[in-house]
XYZ file of C-alpha atoms in Angstrom:
137
model
C -70.743 19.223 31.732
C -71.831 19.174 28.105
C -73.639 22.101 26.529
C -76.851 20.064 26.236
C -76.682 19.111 29.919
C -76.362 22.774 30.861
C -79.285 23.712 28.616
C -81.403 20.933 30.142
C -80.571 22.107 33.636
C -81.448 25.729 32.826
C -84.662 24.861 31.000
C -85.993 22.596 33.714
C -85.054 25.108 36.406
C -87.609 27.423 34.785
C -90.277 24.755 34.389
C -92.815 23.883 37.053
C -91.043 20.729 38.172
C -90.241 21.824 41.687
C -89.942 18.283 43.020
C -87.324 17.244 40.427
C -83.622 17.968 40.313
C -82.138 17.564 36.856
C -78.636 16.159 37.163
C -75.280 16.944 35.634
C -72.942 14.158 34.463
C -70.971 14.341 37.722
C -74.131 14.125 39.838
C -75.317 11.101 37.845
C -72.042 9.281 38.544
C -72.313 10.085 42.277
C -75.836 8.629 42.676
C -76.136 5.747 45.124
C -77.338 2.392 43.855
C -81.123 1.982 43.679
C -82.728 0.404 46.767
C -85.071 -1.784 44.684
C -83.898 -4.083 41.916
C -85.244 -3.621 38.422
C -87.041 -0.730 36.796
C -90.076 0.565 34.993
C -89.245 1.060 31.302
C -91.624 3.313 29.372
C -91.478 3.269 25.548
C -91.710 6.705 23.962
C -93.055 5.505 20.608
C -96.711 5.525 21.633
C -99.294 8.163 20.721
C -101.256 8.416 23.966
C -100.594 8.179 27.677
C -102.741 5.059 27.873
C -100.716 3.333 25.134
C -97.456 4.260 26.898
C -98.784 3.013 30.219
C -100.013 -0.258 28.714
C -96.684 -0.903 26.935
C -94.582 -0.206 30.048
C -92.272 -3.073 31.032
C -91.563 -3.878 34.690
C -88.517 -5.857 35.837
C -87.197 -7.060 39.193
C -89.030 -5.754 42.256
C -91.114 -3.512 39.987
C -92.688 -6.683 38.547
C -92.854 -8.834 41.697
C -93.710 -6.116 44.249
C -95.344 -3.509 42.009
C -97.882 -2.225 44.510
C -95.269 -1.837 47.253
C -92.801 -0.066 44.945
C -95.213 2.318 43.240
C -97.779 3.234 45.890
C -95.345 4.256 48.599
C -93.826 7.740 48.550
C -90.190 7.364 47.494
C -87.347 9.286 45.892
C -87.777 8.014 42.336
C -85.298 8.761 39.560
C -86.106 9.003 35.868
C -83.785 8.814 32.878
C -85.093 9.714 29.430
C -83.018 8.291 26.556
C -83.816 9.405 23.038
C -82.002 8.059 19.988
C -81.534 9.776 16.660
C -81.775 7.580 13.573
C -78.315 6.319 12.675
C -76.729 7.455 15.949
C -75.561 4.855 18.462
C -75.462 7.005 21.622
C -78.663 8.502 23.066
C -79.357 12.056 24.091
C -80.424 11.744 27.698
C -81.670 13.659 30.687
C -81.829 12.339 34.254
C -83.705 13.645 37.278
C -84.204 12.649 40.893
C -87.024 13.715 43.149
C -86.237 16.200 45.913
C -89.060 14.995 48.176
C -90.625 11.538 48.295
C -93.770 11.095 46.235
C -95.512 8.316 44.322
C -94.333 7.132 40.914
C -97.329 8.728 39.185
C -95.705 12.181 39.204
C -92.909 10.808 36.982
C -95.145 10.964 33.885
C -94.837 14.752 33.902
C -91.045 14.568 34.096
C -90.920 12.082 31.208
C -93.035 14.364 29.037
C -91.058 17.472 29.888
C -87.675 15.842 29.258
C -88.628 14.237 25.956
C -90.287 17.441 24.766
C -87.235 19.495 25.636
C -84.811 17.085 23.942
C -86.895 17.165 20.752
C -87.223 20.958 20.813
C -83.450 21.352 21.113
C -82.883 18.993 18.178
C -85.606 20.128 15.774
C -84.020 18.740 12.606
C -83.307 15.336 14.125
C -85.099 12.208 13.002
C -85.894 10.096 16.059
C -85.720 6.339 16.387
C -88.891 6.143 18.448
C -88.676 2.379 18.921
C -85.361 2.639 20.820
C -86.277 5.793 22.765
C -87.533 5.205 26.303
C -87.717 6.447 29.859
C -86.416 4.303 32.708
C -87.636 4.872 36.271
C -85.821 3.401 39.287
C -85.931 3.810 43.035
């Protein structure tokens, strides 16, 4: 496990995110395949929640069966990928829900993860256009 992964795990263990389990690299590799095809991709380059919500892109079942996917309590997973300017690989954090809930609780996880990544890399310049959160189920 990388040092950043360990720091993410420790930081989110202290946060009030009791329904989320932040994963290590090994746990990410061991995840089963999602039960629904596609995802909800949230751009992180917007100023307000409403702008982020309106710019969200849905693919697969998320686009064709949106109400069924999002309204039902499920074990959603969220991956936040943030890119530094001039760096090819993202800094990322991934979480899964411990108990089924609706997709709306994922907004808090996205905010917490992106805020933590930025606070741990204070001198970094972020490529906001490439940075995003991807939610699957």
